[in-house]
Short mmCIF file of C-alpha atoms and ligand atoms in Angstrom, two decimals:
data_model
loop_
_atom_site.label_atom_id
_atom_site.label_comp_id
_atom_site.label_asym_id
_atom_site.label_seq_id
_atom_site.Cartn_x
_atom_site.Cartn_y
_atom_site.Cartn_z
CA UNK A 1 11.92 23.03 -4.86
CA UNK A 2 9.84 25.83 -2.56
CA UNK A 3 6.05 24.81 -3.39
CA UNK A 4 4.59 21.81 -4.08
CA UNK A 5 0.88 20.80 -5.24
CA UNK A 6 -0.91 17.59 -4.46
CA UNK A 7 -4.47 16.70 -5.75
CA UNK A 8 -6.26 13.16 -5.98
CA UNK A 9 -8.01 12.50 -9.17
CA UNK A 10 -9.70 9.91 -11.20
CA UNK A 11 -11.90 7.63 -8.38
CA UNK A 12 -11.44 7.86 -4.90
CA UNK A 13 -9.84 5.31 -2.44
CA UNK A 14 -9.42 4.78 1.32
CA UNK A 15 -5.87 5.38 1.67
CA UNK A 16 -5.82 8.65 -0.53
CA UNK A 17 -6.05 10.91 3.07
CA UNK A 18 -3.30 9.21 4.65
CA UNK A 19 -1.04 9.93 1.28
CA UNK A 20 -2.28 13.61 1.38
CA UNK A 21 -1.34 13.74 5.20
CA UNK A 22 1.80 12.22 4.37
CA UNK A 23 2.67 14.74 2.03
CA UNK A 24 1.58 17.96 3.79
CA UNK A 25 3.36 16.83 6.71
CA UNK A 26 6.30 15.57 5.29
CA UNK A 27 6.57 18.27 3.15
CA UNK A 28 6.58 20.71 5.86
CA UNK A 29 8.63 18.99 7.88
CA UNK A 30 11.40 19.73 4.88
CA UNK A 31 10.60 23.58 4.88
CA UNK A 32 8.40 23.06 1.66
CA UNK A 33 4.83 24.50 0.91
CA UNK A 34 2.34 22.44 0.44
CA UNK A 35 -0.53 23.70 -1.62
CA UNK A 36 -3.70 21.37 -1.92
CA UNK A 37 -5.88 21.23 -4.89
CA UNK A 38 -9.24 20.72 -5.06
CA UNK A 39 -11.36 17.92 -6.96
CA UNK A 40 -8.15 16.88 -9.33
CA UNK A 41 -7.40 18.69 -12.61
CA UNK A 42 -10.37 20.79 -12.43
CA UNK A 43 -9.03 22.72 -9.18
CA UNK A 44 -5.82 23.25 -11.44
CA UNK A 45 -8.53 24.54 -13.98
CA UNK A 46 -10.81 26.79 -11.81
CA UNK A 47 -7.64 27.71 -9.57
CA UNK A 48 -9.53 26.51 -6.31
CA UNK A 49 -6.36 25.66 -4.32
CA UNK A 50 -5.68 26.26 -0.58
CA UNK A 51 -1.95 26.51 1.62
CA UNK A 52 -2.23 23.43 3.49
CA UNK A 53 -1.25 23.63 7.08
CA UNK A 54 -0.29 20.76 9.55
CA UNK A 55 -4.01 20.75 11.22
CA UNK A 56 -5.20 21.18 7.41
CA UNK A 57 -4.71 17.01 7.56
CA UNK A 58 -5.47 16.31 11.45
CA UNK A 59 -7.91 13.47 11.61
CA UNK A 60 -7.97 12.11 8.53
CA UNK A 61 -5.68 9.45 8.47
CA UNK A 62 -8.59 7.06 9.45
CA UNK A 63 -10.95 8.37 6.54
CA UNK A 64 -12.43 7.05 3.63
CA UNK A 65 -12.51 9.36 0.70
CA UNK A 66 -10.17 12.07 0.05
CA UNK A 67 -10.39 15.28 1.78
CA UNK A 68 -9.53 17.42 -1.29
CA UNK A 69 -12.37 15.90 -3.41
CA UNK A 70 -11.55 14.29 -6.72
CA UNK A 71 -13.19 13.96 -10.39
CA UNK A 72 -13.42 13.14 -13.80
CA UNK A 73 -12.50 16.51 -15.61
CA UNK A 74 -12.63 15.91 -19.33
CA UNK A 75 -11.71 19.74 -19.86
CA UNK A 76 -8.16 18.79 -18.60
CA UNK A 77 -7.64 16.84 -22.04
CA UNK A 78 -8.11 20.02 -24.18
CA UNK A 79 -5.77 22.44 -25.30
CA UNK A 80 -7.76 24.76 -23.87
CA UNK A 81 -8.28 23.78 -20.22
CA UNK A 82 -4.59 22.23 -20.01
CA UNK A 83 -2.93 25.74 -20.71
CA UNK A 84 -5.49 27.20 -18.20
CA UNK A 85 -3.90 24.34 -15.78
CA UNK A 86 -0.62 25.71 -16.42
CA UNK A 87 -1.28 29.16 -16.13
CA UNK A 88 -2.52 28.63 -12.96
CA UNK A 89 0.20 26.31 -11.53
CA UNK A 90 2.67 29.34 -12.90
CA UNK A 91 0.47 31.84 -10.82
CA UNK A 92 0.56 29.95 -7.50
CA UNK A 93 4.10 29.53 -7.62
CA UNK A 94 4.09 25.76 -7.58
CA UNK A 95 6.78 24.13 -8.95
CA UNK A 96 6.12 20.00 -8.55
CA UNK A 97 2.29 18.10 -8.53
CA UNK A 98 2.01 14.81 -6.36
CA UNK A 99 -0.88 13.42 -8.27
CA UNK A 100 -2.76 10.77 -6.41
CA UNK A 101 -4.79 8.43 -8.70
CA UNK A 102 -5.17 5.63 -11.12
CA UNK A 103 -4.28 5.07 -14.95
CA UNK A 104 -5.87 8.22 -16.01
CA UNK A 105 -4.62 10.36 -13.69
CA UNK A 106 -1.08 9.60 -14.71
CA UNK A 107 -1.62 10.67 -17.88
CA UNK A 108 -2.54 13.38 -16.93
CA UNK A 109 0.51 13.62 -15.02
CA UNK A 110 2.64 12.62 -18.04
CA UNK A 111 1.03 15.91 -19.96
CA UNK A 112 2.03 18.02 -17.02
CA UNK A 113 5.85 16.58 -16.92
CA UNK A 114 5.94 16.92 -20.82
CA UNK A 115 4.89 20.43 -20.42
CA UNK A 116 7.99 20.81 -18.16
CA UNK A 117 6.70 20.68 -14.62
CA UNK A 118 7.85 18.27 -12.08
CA UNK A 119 5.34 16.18 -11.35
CA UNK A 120 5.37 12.29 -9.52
CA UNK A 121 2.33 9.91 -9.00
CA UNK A 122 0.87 7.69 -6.41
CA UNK A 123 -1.11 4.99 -7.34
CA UNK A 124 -4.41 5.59 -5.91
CA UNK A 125 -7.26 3.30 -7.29
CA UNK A 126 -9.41 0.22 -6.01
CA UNK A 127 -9.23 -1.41 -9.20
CA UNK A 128 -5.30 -2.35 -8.96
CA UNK A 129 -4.94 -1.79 -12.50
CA UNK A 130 -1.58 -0.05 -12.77
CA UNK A 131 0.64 -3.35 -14.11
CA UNK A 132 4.21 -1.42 -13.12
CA UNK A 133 3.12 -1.32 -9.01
CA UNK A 134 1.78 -4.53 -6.99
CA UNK A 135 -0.46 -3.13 -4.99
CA UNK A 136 -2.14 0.51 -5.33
CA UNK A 137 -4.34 2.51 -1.86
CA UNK A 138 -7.47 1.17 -1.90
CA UNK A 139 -6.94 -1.90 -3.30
CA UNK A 140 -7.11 -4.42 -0.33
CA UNK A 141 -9.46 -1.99 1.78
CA UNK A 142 -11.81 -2.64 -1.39
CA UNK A 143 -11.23 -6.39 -0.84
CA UNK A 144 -12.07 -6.74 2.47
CA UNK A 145 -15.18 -4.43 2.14
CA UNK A 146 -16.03 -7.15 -0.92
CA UNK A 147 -15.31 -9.85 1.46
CA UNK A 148 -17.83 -8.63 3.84
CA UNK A 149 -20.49 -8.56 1.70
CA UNK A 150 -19.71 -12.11 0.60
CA UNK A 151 -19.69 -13.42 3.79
CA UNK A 152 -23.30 -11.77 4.39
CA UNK A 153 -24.25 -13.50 0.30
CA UNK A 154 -23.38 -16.69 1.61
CA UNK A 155 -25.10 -17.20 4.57
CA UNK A 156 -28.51 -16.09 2.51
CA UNK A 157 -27.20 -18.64 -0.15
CA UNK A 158 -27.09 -21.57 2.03
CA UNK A 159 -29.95 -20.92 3.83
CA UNK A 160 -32.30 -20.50 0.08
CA UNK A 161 -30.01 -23.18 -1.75
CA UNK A 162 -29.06 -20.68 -4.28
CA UNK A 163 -26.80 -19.51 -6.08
CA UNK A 164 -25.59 -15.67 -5.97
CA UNK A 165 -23.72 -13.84 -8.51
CA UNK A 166 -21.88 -10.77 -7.34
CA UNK A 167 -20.79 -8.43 -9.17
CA UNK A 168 -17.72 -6.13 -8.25
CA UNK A 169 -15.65 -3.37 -9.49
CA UNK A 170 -12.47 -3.40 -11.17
CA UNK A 171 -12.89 -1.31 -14.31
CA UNK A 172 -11.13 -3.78 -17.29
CA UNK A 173 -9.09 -5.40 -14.32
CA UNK A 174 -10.44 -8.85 -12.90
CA UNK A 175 -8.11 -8.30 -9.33
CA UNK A 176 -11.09 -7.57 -6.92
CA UNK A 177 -13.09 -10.13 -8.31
CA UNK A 178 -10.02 -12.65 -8.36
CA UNK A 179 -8.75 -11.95 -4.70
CA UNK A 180 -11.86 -11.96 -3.22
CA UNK A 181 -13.23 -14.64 -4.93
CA UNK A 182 -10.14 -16.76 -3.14
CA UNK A 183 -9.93 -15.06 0.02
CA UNK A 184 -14.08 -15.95 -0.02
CA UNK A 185 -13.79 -19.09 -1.32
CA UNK A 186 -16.41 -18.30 -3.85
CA UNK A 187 -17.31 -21.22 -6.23
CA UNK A 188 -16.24 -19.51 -9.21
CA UNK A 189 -14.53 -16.35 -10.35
CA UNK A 190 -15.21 -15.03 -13.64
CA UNK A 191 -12.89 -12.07 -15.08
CA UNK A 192 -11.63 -10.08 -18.15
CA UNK A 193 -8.89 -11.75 -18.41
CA UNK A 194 -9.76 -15.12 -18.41
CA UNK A 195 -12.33 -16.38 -21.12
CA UNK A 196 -14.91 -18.24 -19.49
CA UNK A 197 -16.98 -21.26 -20.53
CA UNK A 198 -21.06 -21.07 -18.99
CA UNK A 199 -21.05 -24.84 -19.58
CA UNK A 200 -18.15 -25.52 -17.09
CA UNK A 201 -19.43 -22.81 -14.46
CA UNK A 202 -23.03 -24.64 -14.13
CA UNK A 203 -21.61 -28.12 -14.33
CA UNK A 204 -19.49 -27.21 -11.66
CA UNK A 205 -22.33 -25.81 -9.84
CA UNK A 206 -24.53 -28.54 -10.47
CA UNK A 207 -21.16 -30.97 -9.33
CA UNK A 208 -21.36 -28.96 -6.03
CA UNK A 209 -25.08 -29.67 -5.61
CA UNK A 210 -24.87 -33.28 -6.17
CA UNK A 211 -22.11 -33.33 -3.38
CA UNK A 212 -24.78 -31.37 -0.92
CA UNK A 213 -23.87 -27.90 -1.11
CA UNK A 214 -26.39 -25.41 0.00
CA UNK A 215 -24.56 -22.03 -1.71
CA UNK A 216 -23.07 -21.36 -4.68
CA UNK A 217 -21.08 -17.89 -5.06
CA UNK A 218 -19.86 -16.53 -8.85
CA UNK A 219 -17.89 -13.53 -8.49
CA UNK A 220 -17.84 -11.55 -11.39
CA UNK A 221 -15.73 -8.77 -12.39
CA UNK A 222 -17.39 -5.64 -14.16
CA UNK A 223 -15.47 -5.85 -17.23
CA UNK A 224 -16.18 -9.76 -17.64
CA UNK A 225 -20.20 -9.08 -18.01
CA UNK A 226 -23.06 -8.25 -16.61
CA UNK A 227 -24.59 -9.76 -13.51
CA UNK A 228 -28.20 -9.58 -14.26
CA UNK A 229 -27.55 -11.48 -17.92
CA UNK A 230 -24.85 -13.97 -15.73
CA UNK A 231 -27.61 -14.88 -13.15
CA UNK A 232 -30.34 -15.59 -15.94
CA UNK A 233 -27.89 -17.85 -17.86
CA UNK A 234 -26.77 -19.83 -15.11
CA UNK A 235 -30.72 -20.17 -13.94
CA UNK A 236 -31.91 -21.27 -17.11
CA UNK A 237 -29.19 -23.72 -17.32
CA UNK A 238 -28.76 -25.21 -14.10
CA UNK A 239 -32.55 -25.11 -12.91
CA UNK A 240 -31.51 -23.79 -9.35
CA UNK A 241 -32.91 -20.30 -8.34
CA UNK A 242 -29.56 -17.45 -8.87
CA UNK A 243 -29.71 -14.22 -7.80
CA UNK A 244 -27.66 -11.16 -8.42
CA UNK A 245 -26.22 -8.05 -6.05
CA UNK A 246 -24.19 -5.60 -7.94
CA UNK A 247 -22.02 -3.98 -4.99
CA UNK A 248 -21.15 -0.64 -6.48
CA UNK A 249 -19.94 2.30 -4.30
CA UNK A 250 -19.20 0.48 -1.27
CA UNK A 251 -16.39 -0.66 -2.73
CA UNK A 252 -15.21 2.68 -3.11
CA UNK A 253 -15.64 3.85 0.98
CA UNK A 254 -15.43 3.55 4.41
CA UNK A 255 -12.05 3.43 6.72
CA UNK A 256 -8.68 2.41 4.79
CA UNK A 257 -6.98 -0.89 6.28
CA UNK A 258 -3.84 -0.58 8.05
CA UNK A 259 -2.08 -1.66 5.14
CA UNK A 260 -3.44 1.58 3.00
CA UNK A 261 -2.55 4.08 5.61
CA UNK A 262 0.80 2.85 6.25
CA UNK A 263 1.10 2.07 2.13
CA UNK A 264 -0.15 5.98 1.51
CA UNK A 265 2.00 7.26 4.24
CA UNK A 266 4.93 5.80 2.75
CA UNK A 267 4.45 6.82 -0.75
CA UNK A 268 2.77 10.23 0.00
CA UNK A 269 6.55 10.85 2.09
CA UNK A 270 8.39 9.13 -0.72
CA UNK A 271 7.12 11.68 -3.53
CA UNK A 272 7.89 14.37 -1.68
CA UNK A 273 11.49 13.17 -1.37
CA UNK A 274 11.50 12.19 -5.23
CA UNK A 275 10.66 15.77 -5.78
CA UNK A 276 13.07 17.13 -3.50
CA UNK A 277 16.07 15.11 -5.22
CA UNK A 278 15.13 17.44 -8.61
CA UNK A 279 13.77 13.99 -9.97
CA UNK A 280 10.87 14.53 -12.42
CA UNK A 281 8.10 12.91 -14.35
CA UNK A 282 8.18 9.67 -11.38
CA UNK A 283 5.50 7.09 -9.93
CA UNK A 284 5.76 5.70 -7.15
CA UNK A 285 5.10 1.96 -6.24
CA UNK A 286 5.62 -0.84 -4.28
CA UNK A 287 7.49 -4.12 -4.95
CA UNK A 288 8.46 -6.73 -2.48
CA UNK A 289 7.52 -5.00 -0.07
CA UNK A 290 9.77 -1.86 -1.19
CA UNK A 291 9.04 1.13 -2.09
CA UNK A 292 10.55 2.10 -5.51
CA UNK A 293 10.32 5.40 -7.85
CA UNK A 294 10.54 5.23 -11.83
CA UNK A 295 9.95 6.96 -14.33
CA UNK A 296 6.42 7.25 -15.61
CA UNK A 297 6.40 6.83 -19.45
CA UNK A 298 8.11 3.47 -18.75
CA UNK A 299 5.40 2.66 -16.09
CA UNK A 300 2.57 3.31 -18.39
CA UNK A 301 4.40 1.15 -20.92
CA UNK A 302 4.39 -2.16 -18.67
CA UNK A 303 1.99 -4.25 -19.24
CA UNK A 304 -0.28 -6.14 -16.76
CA UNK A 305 0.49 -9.96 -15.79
CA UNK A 306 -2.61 -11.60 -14.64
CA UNK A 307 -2.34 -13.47 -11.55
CA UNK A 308 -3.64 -17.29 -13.27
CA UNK A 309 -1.80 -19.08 -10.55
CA UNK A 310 -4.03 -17.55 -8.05
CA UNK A 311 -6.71 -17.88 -10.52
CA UNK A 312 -6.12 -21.90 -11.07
CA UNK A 313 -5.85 -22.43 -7.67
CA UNK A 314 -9.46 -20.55 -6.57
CA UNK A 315 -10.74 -22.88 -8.89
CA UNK A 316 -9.42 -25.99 -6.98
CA UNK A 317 -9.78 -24.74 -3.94
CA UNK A 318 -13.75 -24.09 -4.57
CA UNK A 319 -14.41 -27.43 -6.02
P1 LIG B 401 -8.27 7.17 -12.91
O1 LIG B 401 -7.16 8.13 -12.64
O2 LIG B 401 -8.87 6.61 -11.66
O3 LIG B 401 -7.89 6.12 -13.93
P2 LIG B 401 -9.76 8.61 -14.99
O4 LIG B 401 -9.38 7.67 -16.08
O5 LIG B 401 -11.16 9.10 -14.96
O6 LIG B 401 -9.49 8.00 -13.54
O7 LIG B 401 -8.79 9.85 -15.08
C1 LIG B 401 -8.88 10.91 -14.16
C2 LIG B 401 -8.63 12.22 -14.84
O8 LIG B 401 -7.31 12.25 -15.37
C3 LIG B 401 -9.52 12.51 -16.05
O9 LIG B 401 -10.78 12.96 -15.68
C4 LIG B 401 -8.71 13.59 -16.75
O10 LIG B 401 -8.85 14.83 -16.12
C5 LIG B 401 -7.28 13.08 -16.53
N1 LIG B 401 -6.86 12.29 -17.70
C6 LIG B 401 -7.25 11.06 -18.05
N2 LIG B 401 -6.67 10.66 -19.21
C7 LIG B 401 -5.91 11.69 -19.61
C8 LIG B 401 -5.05 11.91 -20.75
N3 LIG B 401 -4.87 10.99 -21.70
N4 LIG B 401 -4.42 13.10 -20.83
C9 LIG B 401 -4.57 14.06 -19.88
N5 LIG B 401 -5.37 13.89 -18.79
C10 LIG B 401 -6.01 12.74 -18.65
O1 LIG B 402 -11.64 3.27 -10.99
C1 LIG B 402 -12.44 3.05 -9.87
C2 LIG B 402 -13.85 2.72 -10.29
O2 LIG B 402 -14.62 2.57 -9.12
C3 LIG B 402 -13.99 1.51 -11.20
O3 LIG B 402 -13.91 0.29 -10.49
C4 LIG B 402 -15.35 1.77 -11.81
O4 LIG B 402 -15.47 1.13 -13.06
C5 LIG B 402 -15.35 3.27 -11.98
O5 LIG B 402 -14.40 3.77 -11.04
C6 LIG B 402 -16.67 3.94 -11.73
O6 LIG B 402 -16.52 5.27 -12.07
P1 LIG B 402 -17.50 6.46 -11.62
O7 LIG B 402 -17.15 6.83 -10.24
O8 LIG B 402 -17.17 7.55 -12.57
O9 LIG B 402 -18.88 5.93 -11.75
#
């Protein structure tokens, strides 16, 4: 192994830079070159690469985002724009991808090893939707940034005597809206993967008014509903005045925790390592607090456990 690529795809998360640094520089440090690709599979497509260097990654480490851009490149899935891909990774000489990104992006990754190149992922998405990995970058930087914004909810909440849905991201996973709705203590979480009942959530807001509580805070998950419809329902229902914010994009920037740098440093230097052993068609994740490798077909096969301890026990906690 002489050359190896590394892109970020799919949607972007604090952490990604520190996994790109971590690969550059580890890489080098082993002799290797590093080539960077730009904006996911469609710099594969369009051949808009770049020889990283070690300054290519100097002060990044602390940034949101991901200094190689990423996207959603549909032309990736054809016939036509995968064998482009592969032309192109032929032409450059590259002979292993580190793909940094979520569920889709792996797939993508899973093509690329079926077509017979090395390739290894890193789970790179807010939502924390890959079931093989506890944790993936961006995931608790996400939460705090969540957390933040609930704080600021609340105090508007039980100053008006409200109640405030929120609305977070999360794709068809309910873990943003379930973590932050305990590490907020929010009144009630609501979540794909959990059926909810609208007559328990306003008794139990009603319960909370009875006892004198000014706020009420429903965190709901993206793929559970929609905020605007949640907020009318609970009005009409309860009587008290419910607003809605739908957080959106915030969710998606601003400066990775320490946990995703060191998280992205550790996997970005762990891929390159996977790929130096001649191991192929790899993700990489965490468990325990280790960091493991395995192979990806199997990884896309687990299947996500839902957390309903921690979901049973927001909902005592916020009684
Ligand atoms: P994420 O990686 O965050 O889940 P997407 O689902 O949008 O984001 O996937 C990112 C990119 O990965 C897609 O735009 C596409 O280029 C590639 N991709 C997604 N699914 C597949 C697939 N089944 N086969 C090949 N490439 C895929
Ligand atoms: O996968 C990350 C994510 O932010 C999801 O939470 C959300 O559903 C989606 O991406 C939004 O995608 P886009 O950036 O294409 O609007």
């Amino acid at each position: 192994m002489r050359t190896i690529g590394v892109l970020t795809s799919g949607g972007d998360a604090p952490g990604m830079n520190a996994a790109v640094r971590a690969v550059v520089r580890y890489g080098i440090y082993h002799n290797l070159n590093i080539i960077g690709i730009k904006a996911g599979y469609k710099g594969l497509i369009e051949n808009t690469m770049e020889d990283m260097t070690l300054s290519s990654v100097a002060d990044i480490i602390h940034r949101g985002g991901t200094i190689l851009g990423t996207a959603r490149c549909e032309e990736f899935k054809d016939d036509e724009g995968f064998k482009k891909a592969l032309n192109n990774i032929k032409y450059r000489g590259i002979e292993g991808i580190i793909v940094i990104g979520g569920d889709g992006s792996f797939r993508g990754a899973q093509q690329l090893s079926r077509a017979g190149i090395s390739a290894v992922g890193i789970p790179g998405t807010i939502d924390n939707d890959l079931p093989y990995t506890e944790y993936t970058l961006g995931f608790y930087t996400a939460l705090n940034t969540v957390l933040e914004s609930v704080g600021k909810i609340r105090d508007t909440s039980s100053s008006h005597g409200r109640t405030n849905v929120i609305e977070v991201m999360g794709r068809n996973c309910g873990d943003i809206a379930l973590y932050s709705g305990l590490a907020g203590g929010a009144e009630l979480v609501v979540v794909p993967e959990e059926q909810f009942d609208m007559q328990e959530i306003c008794e139990k807001i009603m319960q909370g008014r009875a006892r004198g509580k000014r706020h009420s805070i429903v965190i709901l998950a993206e793929g559970a509903g929609n905020a605007k419809e949640l907020s009318e329902q609970i009005e009409n229902i309860t009587g008290i005045t419910t607003k809605y914010s739908v957080l959106g994009y915030i969710q998606r920037g601003g400066t990775p925790t320490a946990y995703d740098r060191i998280l992205g440093s550790k996997m970005g230097a762990k891929a390159v390592e996977v790929l130096m052993s001649g191991k192929s068609s790899r993700v990489i994740g965490i468990r325990g607090g280790s960091i493991f490798d395995m192979d990806i077909e199997e990884a896309l096969l687990t299947e996500k456990e839902f957390d309903k301890e921690s979901y049973e026990l927001t909902k005592i906690l916020s009684i």
